[in-house]
Coordinates of C-alpha atoms in Angstrom, one line a residue:
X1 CA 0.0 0.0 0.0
X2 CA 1.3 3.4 -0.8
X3 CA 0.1 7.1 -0.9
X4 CA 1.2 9.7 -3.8
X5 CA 2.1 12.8 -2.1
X6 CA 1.5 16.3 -4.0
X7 CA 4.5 18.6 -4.8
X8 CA 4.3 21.8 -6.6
X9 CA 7.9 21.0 -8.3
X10 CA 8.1 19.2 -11.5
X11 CA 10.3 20.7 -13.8
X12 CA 13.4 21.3 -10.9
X13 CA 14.4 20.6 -7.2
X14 CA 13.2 22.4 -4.5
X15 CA 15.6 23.8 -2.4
X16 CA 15.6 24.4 0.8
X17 CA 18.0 26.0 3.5
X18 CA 19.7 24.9 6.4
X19 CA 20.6 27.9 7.8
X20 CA 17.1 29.2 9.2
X21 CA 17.4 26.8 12.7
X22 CA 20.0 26.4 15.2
X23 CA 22.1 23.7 14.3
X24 CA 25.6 23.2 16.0
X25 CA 26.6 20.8 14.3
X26 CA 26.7 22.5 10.9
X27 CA 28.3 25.5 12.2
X28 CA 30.6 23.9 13.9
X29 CA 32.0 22.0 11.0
X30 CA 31.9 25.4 9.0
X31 CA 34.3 26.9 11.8
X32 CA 36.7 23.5 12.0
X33 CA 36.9 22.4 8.2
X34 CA 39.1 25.3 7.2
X35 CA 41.4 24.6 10.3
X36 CA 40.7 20.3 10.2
X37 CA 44.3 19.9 8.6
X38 CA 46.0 22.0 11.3
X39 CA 44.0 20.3 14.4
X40 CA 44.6 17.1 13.7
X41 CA 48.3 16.9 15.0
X42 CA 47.1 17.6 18.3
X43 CA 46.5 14.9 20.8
X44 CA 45.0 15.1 23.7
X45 CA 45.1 11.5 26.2
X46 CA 41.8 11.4 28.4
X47 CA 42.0 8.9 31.2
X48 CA 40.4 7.9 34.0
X49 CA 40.0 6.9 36.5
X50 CA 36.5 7.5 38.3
X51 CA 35.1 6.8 41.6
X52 CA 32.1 4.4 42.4
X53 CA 29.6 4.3 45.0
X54 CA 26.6 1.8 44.7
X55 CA 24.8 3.3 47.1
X56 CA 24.3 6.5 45.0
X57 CA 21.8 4.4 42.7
X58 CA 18.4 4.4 43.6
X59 CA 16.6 1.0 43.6
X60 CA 13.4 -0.9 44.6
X61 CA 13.2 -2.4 47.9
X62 CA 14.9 -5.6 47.7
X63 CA 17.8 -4.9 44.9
X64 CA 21.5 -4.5 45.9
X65 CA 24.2 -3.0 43.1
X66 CA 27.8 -3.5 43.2
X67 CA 30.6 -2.9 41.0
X68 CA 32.1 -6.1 39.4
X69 CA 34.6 -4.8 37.2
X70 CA 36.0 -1.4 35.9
X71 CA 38.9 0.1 34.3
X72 CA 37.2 -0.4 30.4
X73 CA 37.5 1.7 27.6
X74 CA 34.0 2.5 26.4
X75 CA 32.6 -0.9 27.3
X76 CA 29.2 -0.5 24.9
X77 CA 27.9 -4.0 25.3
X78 CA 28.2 -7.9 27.2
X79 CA 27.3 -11.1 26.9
X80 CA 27.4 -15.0 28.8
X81 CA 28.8 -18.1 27.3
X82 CA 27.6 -21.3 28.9
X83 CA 30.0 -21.3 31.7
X84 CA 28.7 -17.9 33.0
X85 CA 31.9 -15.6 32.0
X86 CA 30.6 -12.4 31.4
X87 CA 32.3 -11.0 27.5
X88 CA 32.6 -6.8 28.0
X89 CA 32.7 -5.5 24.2
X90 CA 34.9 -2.2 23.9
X91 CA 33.6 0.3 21.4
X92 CA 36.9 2.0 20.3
X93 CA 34.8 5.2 19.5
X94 CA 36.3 8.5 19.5
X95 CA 39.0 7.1 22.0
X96 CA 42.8 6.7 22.1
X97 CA 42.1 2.6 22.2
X98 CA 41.5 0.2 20.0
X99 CA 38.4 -2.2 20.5
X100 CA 39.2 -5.5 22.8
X101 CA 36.8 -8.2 24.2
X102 CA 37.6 -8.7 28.2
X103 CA 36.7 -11.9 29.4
X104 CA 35.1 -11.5 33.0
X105 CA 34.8 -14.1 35.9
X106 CA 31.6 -12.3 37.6
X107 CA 32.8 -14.3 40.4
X108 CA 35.9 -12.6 41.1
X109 CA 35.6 -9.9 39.1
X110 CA 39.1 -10.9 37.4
X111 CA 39.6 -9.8 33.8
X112 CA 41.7 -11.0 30.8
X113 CA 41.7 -9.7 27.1
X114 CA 39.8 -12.3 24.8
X115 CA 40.4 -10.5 21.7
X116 CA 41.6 -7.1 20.3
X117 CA 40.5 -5.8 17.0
X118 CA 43.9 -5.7 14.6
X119 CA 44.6 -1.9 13.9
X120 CA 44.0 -2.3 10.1
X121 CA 40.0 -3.0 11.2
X122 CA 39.6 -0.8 13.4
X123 CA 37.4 2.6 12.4
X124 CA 37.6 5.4 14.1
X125 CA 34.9 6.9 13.3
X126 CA 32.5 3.5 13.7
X127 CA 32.0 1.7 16.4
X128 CA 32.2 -2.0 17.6
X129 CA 28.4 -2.2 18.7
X130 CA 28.5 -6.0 20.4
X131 CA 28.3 -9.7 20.6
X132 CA 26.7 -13.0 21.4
X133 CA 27.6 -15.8 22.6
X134 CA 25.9 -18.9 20.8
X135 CA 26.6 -22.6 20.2
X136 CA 31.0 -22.1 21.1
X137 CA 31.4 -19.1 19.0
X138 CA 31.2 -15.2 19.9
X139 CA 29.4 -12.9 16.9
X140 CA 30.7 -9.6 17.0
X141 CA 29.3 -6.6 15.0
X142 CA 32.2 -4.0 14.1
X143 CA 31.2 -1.1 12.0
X144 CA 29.9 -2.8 9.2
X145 CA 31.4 -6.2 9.4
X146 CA 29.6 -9.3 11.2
X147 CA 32.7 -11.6 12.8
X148 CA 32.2 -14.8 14.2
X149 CA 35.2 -15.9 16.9
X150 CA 36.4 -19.0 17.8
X151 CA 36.6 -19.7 21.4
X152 CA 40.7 -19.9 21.2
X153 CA 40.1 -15.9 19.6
X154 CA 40.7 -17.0 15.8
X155 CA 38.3 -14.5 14.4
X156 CA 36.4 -14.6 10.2
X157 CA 34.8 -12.0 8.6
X158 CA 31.0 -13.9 7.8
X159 CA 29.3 -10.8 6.4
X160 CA 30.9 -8.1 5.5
X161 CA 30.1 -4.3 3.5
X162 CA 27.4 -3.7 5.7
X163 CA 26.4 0.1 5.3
X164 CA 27.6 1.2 8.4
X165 CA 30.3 4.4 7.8
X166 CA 27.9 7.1 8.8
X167 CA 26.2 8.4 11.7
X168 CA 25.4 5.0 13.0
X169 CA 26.6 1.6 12.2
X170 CA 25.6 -2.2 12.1
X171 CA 24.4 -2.6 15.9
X172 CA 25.1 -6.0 18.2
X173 CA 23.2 -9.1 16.8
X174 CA 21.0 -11.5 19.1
X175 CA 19.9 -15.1 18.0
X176 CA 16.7 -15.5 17.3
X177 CA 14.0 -18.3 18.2
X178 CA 14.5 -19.6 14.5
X179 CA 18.4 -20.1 15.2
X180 CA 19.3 -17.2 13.2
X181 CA 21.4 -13.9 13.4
X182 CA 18.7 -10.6 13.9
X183 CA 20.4 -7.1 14.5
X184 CA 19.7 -3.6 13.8
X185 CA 21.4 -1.0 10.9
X186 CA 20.9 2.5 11.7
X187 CA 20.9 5.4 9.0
X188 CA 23.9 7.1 7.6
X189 CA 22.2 10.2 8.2
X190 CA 19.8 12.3 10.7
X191 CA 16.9 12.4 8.2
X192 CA 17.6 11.7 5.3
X193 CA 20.3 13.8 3.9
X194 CA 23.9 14.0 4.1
X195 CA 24.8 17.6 5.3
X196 CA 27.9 19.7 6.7
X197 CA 26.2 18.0 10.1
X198 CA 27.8 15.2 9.1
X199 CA 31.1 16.6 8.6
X200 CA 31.1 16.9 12.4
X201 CA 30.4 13.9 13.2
X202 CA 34.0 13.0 11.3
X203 CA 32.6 10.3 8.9
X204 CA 31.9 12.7 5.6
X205 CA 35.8 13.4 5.3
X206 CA 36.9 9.5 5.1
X207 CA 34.1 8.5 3.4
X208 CA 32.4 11.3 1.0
X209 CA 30.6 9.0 -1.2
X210 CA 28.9 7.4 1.6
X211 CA 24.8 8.1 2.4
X212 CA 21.5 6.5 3.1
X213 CA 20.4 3.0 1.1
X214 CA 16.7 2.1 1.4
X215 CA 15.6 -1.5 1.5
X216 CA 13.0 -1.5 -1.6
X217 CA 12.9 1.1 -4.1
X218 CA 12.0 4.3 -3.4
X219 CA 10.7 7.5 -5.3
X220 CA 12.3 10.7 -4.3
X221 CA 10.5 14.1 -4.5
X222 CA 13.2 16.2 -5.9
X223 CA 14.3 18.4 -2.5
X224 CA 17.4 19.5 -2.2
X225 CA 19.1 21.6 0.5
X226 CA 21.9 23.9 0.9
X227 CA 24.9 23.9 2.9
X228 CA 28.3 25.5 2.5
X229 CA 31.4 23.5 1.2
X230 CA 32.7 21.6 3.9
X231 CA 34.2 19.2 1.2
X232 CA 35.9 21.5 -0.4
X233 CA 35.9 25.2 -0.7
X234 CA 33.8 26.5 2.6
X235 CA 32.9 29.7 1.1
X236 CA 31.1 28.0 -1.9
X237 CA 27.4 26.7 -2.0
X238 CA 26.3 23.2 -2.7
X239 CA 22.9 21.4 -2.6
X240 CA 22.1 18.1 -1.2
X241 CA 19.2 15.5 -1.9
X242 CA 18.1 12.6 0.2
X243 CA 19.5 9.2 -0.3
X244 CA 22.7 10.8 -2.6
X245 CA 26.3 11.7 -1.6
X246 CA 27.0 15.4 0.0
X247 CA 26.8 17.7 -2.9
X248 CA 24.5 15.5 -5.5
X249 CA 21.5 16.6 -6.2
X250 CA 17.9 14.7 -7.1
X251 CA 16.0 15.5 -9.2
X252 CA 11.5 14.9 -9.4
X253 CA 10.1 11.7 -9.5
X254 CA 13.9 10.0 -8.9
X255 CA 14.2 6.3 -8.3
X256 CA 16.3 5.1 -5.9
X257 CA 16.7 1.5 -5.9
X258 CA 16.7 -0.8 -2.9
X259 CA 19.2 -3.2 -1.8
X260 CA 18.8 -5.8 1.0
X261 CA 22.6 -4.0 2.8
X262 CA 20.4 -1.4 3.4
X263 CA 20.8 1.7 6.4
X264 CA 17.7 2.1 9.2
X265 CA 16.4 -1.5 9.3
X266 CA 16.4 -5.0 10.9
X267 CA 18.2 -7.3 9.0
X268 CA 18.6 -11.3 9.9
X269 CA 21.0 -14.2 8.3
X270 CA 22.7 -17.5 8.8
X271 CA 24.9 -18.1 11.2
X272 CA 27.2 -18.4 8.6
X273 CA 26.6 -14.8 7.3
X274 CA 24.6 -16.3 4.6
X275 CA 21.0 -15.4 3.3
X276 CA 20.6 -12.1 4.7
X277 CA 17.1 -10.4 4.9
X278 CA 15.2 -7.7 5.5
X279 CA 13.0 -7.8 8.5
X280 CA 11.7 -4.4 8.8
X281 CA 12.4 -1.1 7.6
X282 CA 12.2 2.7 8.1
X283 CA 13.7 3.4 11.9
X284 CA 16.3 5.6 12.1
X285 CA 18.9 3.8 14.1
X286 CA 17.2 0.5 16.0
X287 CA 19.7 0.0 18.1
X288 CA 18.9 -2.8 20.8
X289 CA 17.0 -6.0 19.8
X290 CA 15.8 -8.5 22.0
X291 CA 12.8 -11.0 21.9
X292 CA 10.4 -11.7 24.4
X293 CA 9.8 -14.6 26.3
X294 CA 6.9 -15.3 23.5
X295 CA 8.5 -14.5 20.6
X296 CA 8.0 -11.7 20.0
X297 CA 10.8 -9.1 18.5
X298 CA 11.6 -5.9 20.0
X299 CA 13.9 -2.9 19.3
X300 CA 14.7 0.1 21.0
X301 CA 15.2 3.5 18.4
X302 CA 17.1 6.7 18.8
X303 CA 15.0 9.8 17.9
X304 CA 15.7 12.6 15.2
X305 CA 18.4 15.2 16.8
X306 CA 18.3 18.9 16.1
X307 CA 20.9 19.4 13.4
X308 CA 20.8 19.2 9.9
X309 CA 18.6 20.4 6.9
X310 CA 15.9 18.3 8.3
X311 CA 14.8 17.8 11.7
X312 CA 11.6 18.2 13.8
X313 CA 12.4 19.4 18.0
X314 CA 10.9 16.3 20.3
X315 CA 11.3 13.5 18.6
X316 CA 11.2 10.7 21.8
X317 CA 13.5 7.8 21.4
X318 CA 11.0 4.8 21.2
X319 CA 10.6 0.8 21.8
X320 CA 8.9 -0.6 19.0
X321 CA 7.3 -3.6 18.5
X322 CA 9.1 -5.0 15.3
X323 CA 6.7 -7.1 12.5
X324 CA 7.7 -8.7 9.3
X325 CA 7.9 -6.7 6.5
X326 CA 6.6 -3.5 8.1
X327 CA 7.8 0.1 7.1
X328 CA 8.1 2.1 10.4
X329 CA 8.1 5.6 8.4
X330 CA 11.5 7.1 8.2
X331 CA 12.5 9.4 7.4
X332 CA 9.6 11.3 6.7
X333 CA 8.0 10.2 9.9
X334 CA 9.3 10.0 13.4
X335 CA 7.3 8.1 15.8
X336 CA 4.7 7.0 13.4
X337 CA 3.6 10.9 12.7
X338 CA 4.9 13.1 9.5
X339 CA 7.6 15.3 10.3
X340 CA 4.9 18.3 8.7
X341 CA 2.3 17.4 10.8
X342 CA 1.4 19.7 13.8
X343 CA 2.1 17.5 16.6
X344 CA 5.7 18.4 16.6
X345 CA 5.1 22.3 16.7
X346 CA 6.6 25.1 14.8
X347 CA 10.4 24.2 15.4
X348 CA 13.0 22.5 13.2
X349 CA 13.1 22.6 9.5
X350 CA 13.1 21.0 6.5
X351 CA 10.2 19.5 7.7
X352 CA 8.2 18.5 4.0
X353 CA 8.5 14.9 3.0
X354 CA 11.6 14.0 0.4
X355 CA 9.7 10.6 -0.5
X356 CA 6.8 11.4 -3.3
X357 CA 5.8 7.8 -2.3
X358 CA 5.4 6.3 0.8
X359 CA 5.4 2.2 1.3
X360 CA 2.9 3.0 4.2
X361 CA 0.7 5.8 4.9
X362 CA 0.2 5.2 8.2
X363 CA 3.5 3.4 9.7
X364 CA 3.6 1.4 12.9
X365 CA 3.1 3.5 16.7
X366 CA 5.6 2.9 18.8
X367 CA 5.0 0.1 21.9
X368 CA 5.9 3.1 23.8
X369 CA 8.3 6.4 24.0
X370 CA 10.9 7.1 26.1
X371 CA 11.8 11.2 26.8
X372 CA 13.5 12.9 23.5
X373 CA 17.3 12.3 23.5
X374 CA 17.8 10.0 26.3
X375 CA 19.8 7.4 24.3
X376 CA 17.1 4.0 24.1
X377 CA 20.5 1.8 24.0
X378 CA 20.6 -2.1 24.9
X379 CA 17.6 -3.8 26.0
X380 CA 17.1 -7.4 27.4
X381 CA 13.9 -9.1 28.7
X382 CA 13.5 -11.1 32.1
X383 CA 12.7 -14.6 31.8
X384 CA 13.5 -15.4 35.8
X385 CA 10.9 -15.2 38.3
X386 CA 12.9 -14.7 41.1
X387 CA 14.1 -11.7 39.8
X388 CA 11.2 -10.5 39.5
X389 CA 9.3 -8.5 36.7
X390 CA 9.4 -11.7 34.1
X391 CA 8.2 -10.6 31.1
X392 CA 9.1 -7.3 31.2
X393 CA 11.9 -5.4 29.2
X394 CA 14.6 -3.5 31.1
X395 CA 16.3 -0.8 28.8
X396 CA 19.5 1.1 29.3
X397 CA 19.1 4.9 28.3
X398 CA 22.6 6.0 27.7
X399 CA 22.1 10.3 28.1
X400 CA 21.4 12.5 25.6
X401 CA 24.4 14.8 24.0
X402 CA 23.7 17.9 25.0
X403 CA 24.4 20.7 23.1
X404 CA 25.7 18.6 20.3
X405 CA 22.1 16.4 19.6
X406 CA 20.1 19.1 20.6
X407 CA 20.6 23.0 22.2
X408 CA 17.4 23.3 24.5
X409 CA 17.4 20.5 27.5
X410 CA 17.5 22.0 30.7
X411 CA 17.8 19.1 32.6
X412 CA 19.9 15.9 31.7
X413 CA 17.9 13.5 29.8
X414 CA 18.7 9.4 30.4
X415 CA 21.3 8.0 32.6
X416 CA 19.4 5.3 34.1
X417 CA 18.1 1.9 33.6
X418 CA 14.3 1.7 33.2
X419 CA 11.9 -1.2 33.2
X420 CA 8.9 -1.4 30.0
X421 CA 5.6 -2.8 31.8
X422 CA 4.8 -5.2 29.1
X423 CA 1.0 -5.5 30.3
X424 CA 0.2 -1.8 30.9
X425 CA 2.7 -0.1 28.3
X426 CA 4.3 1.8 31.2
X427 CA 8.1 2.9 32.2
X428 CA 8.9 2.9 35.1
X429 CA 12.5 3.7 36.7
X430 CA 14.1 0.9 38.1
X431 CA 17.7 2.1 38.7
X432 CA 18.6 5.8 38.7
X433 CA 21.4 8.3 40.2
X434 CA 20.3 9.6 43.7
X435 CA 20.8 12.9 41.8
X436 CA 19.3 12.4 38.1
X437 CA 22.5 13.0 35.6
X438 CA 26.0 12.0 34.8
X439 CA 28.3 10.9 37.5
X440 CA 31.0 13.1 36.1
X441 CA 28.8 16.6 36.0
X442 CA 26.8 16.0 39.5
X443 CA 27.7 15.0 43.3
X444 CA 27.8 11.3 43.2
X445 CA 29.6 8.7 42.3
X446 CA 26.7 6.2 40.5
X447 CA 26.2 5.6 36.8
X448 CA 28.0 7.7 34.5
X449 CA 26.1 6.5 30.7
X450 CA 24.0 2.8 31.2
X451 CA 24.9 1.4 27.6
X452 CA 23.6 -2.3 27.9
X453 CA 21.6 -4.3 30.4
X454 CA 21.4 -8.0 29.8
X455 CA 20.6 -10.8 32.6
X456 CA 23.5 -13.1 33.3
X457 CA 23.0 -17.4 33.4
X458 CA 23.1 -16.1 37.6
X459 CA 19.6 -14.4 37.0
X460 CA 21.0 -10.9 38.0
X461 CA 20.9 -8.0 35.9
X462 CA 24.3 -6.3 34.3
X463 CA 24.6 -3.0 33.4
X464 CA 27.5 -1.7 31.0
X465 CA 28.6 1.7 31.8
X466 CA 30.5 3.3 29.0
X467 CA 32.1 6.0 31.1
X468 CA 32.9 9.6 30.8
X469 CA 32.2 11.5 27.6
X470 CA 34.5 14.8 26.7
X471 CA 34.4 18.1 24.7
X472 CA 37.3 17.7 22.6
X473 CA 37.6 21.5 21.4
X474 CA 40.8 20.4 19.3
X475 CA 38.4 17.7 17.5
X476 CA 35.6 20.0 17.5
X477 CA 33.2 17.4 18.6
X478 CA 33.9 15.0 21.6
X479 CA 36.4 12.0 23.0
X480 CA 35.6 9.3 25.5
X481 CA 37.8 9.2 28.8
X482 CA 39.8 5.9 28.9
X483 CA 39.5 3.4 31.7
X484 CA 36.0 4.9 33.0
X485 CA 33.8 2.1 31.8
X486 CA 32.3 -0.4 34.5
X487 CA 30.7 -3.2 34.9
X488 CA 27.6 -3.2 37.6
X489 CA 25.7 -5.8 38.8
X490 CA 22.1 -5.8 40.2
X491 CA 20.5 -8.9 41.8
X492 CA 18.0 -9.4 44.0
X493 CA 18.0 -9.6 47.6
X494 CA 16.1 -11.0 50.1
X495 CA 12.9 -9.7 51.6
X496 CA 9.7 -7.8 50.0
X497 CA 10.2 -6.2 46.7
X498 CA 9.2 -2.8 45.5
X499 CA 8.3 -2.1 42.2
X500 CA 10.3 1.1 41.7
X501 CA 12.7 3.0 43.8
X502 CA 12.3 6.7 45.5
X503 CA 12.2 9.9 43.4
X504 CA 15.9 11.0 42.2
X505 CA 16.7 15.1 43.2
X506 CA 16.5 16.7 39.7
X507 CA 18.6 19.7 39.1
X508 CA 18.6 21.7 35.8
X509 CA 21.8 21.2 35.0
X510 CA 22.1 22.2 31.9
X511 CA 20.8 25.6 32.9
X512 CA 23.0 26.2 35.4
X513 CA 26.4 25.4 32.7
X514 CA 25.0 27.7 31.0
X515 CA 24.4 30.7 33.3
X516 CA 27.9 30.2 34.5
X517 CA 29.3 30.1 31.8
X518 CA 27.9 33.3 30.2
X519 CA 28.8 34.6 33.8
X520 CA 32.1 33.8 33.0
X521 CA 32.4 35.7 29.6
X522 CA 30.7 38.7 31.3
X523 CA 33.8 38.4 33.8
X524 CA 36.3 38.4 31.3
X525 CA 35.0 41.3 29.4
X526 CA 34.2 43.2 32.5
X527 CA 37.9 42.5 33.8
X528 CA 39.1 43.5 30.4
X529 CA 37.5 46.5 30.7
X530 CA 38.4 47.4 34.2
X531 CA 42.0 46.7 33.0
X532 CA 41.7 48.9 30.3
X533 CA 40.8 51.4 32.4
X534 CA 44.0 51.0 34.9
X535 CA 46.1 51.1 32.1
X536 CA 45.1 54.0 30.2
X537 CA 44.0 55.8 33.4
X538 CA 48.5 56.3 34.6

């Protein structure tokens, strides 16, 4: 099913223009391309370590956390083989470290490397997104290559030239009930389009020819939007379509044609890499899959940031129920509504729909929404009762990326674990900082960014703590802090159990950074001018 949408062009793109909206990202690149060639001989070594205090993370009565393991360098994901050692998956994004597998005995919290990812396969600007452990051999998704590892550490390439280069990349796979390999592929791109936004987020530069790839053919309405140079000369003027490399243009009525290596979808295949498939499409960047205890399949899905030519301002992150063949409505929808349609307000831009066709007019709703930018990461579901909450789906919300996602939160967004009532479509909190927010920026010494939750073969929960996040001005974007990623552990204790724990103390942090540091500039140019003054006044 499929609805034609009307344009007013069709003789000649649109165009459109990204510079109406705040959008940091864009600018930023415009102020660091000219000056990228320069920067890049600077380095900077960020270290930990960090402190850790269980008791600064609120839980239900009857739930105890402890630290089992820290020390990692942006630890994104784990995993159990049948003996019950825990496998810590190191990103190696934005970091001074390449990506390793650290082999855990949850027992004793002793740690040895399993793997490391040779230098000649390790990007940069990607990410090593996780693993799982199935039948003697570890599947681990790096960028956009699927590897199966041997349990001595001999590792093969099974599936490989996934589209992964761009904003986000081939995320960890999960076997399925069928004995197959299901895992998410984000989009190259916020919306749609590749723009100077991308530039900053250092992937446009390495690889300029990358950009979106639907799964099924597509028609494109013809839009095109404007952004300096940031390939070449800044001071010149190009215009980019949807689904084409920075720069290219589309033209009316365009087809685009589909290929199964697609971006923003739910692929499956063999355990062998063979007979991949398309299990749904159209979500930005489904990031953790997981099925529930009936079969069901289930992925988590960041929300459209505020940067680029497109974007709409609220766009939750969102758990989706995932269906065979479905079109979840990116990236002209977000959430299931149009990007043009009222509900999202007056803000963004770039709003109008790029695709003059759409596979389905009224996409899937998500199960339910998490709050915009709080980073809808890993997700596992409980099958223990002694745990408690069987059934239900416990989701680590990494933290949003304030100012670089989006410019107007006032308080942080994320840093918790939270628990999806199956039965009632609820969330409820299950482990939070006793002050909401980032270890790093606040009084406490809890989490610092949940990446992953996944119950262990013990029946307690672990929770993968990527650690500290920097602004890197000499990058003009951000680096991760070595050695501050941890591995908790939550189980369940005995006596009565609550079903969540007491209110966090919410402070506007974001707000306050922000008065203090215009405070600041007025202090300088106050003391400058007071100095001035002295000066000129002998």
């Amino acid at each position: 099913m499929s609805t034609q949408l009307k344009t007013r062009t069709t003789h000649a793109p649109v165009s459109a223009t990204s510079g109406k909206a705040l959008d940091l990202p864009s600018r930023l690149a415009y102020l660091y391309a000219p000056i990228l060639p320069y920067l890049k001989w600077i380095k900077i070594m960020r270290r930990g370590p960090r402190g850790h205090d269980p008791k600064d993370i609120l839980l239900p009565q009857g739930y105890q956390a402890e630290v089992i393991a820290t020390g990692f360098n942006t630890p994104v994901h784990c995993c159990f083989d049948e003996r019950g050692f825990c496998y810590v998956i190191e990103g190696g994004h934005k970091v001074e470290a390449a990506p390793r597998i650290l082999k855990v005995n949850v027992q004793t919290g002793e740690q040895e490397t399993f793997f490391e990812l040779p230098q000649s396969q390790w990007n940069k600007t990607g990410a090593v997104t996780g693993a799982c452990w199935y039948q003697g051999y570890l599947y681990v998704m790096n960028t956009d290559t699927l590897l199966r590892i041997s349990s001595d550490g001999s590792a093969e390439a099974i599936l490989t030239d996934l589209p992964g280069l761009g904003d986000h990349q081939a995320n960890y796979p999960i076997v399925g009930p069928d004995g197959k390999l299901y895992f998410g592929m984000g989009s190259a791109t916020n919306t749609g389009v590749v723009g100077a936004d991308n530039f900053a987020y250092e992937w446009l530069p390495k690889f300029p020819q990358f950009h979106d790839v639907p799964a099924q053919a597509i028609r494109l309405v013809g839009h095109n939007y404007e952004y300096q140079n940031v390939l070449g000369t800044i001071t010149e003027t190009v215009h980019s379509g949807a689904y084409v490399p920075f720069g290219a243009q589309t033209r009316p009525g365009q087809v685009i044609a589909g290929n199964t290596k697609c971006t923003r979808a739910i692929l499956r295949c063999n355990l062998d890499g063979s007979n991949l498939e398309v299990v749904a499409w159209g979500l930005r960047n489904p990031y953790g899959t997981a099925f529930h205890p009936d079969g069901r399949l289930f992925a988590t899905e960041h929300g459209i940031d505020e940067r680029s030519g497109r974007y709409i301002v609220g766009d939750p992150d969102d758990f989706y129920e995932i269906k065979q063949g479905a079109w979840y409505g990116w990236p002209d929808f977000a959430s299931g509504i149009r990007l043009d349609d009222p509900h999202w307000g007056k803000g963004g831009q770039g709003r109008e729909p790029v695709l003059a066709e759409h596979p389905d007019p009224q996409p899937p709703r998500p199960f339910v929404s998490f709050e915009p930018h709080a980073g809808a990461n890993g997700a596992d579901f409980c099958h223990d009762a002694a745990f408690g909450f069987a059934g239900d789906a416990f989701v680590a919300l990494f933290g949003d990326l304030a100012p670089i996602t989006t410019p107007r939160l006032t308080n942080p967004a994320g840093f918790k674990v939270v628990r999806v009532e199956m039965q009632t479509q609820q969330i409820v909190d299950f482990a939070v900082n006793k002050i909401a927010g980032p270890a790093s920026k606040l009084p406490h010494e809890g989490f610092e960014r949940p990446s992953h939750c996944q119950f262990g073969p013990d029946g307690a929960l672990y929770v993968v703590d990527w650690g500290k996040i920097d602004i890197a001005p000499e990058r003009g974007g951000v680096r991760m802090q070595m050695g501050t990623g941890t591995l908790w552990r939550i189980r369940r204790t005995q006596g009565p159990r609550g079903d969540r724990p007491a209110h966090p103390i919410t402070v506007p942090l974001y707000a306050l950074q922000l008065s203090a540091l215009v405070a600041g500039v007025i202090g300088l140019v106050a003391g400058g001018i007071w100095l001035g003054k002295r000066l000129f006044s002998r």
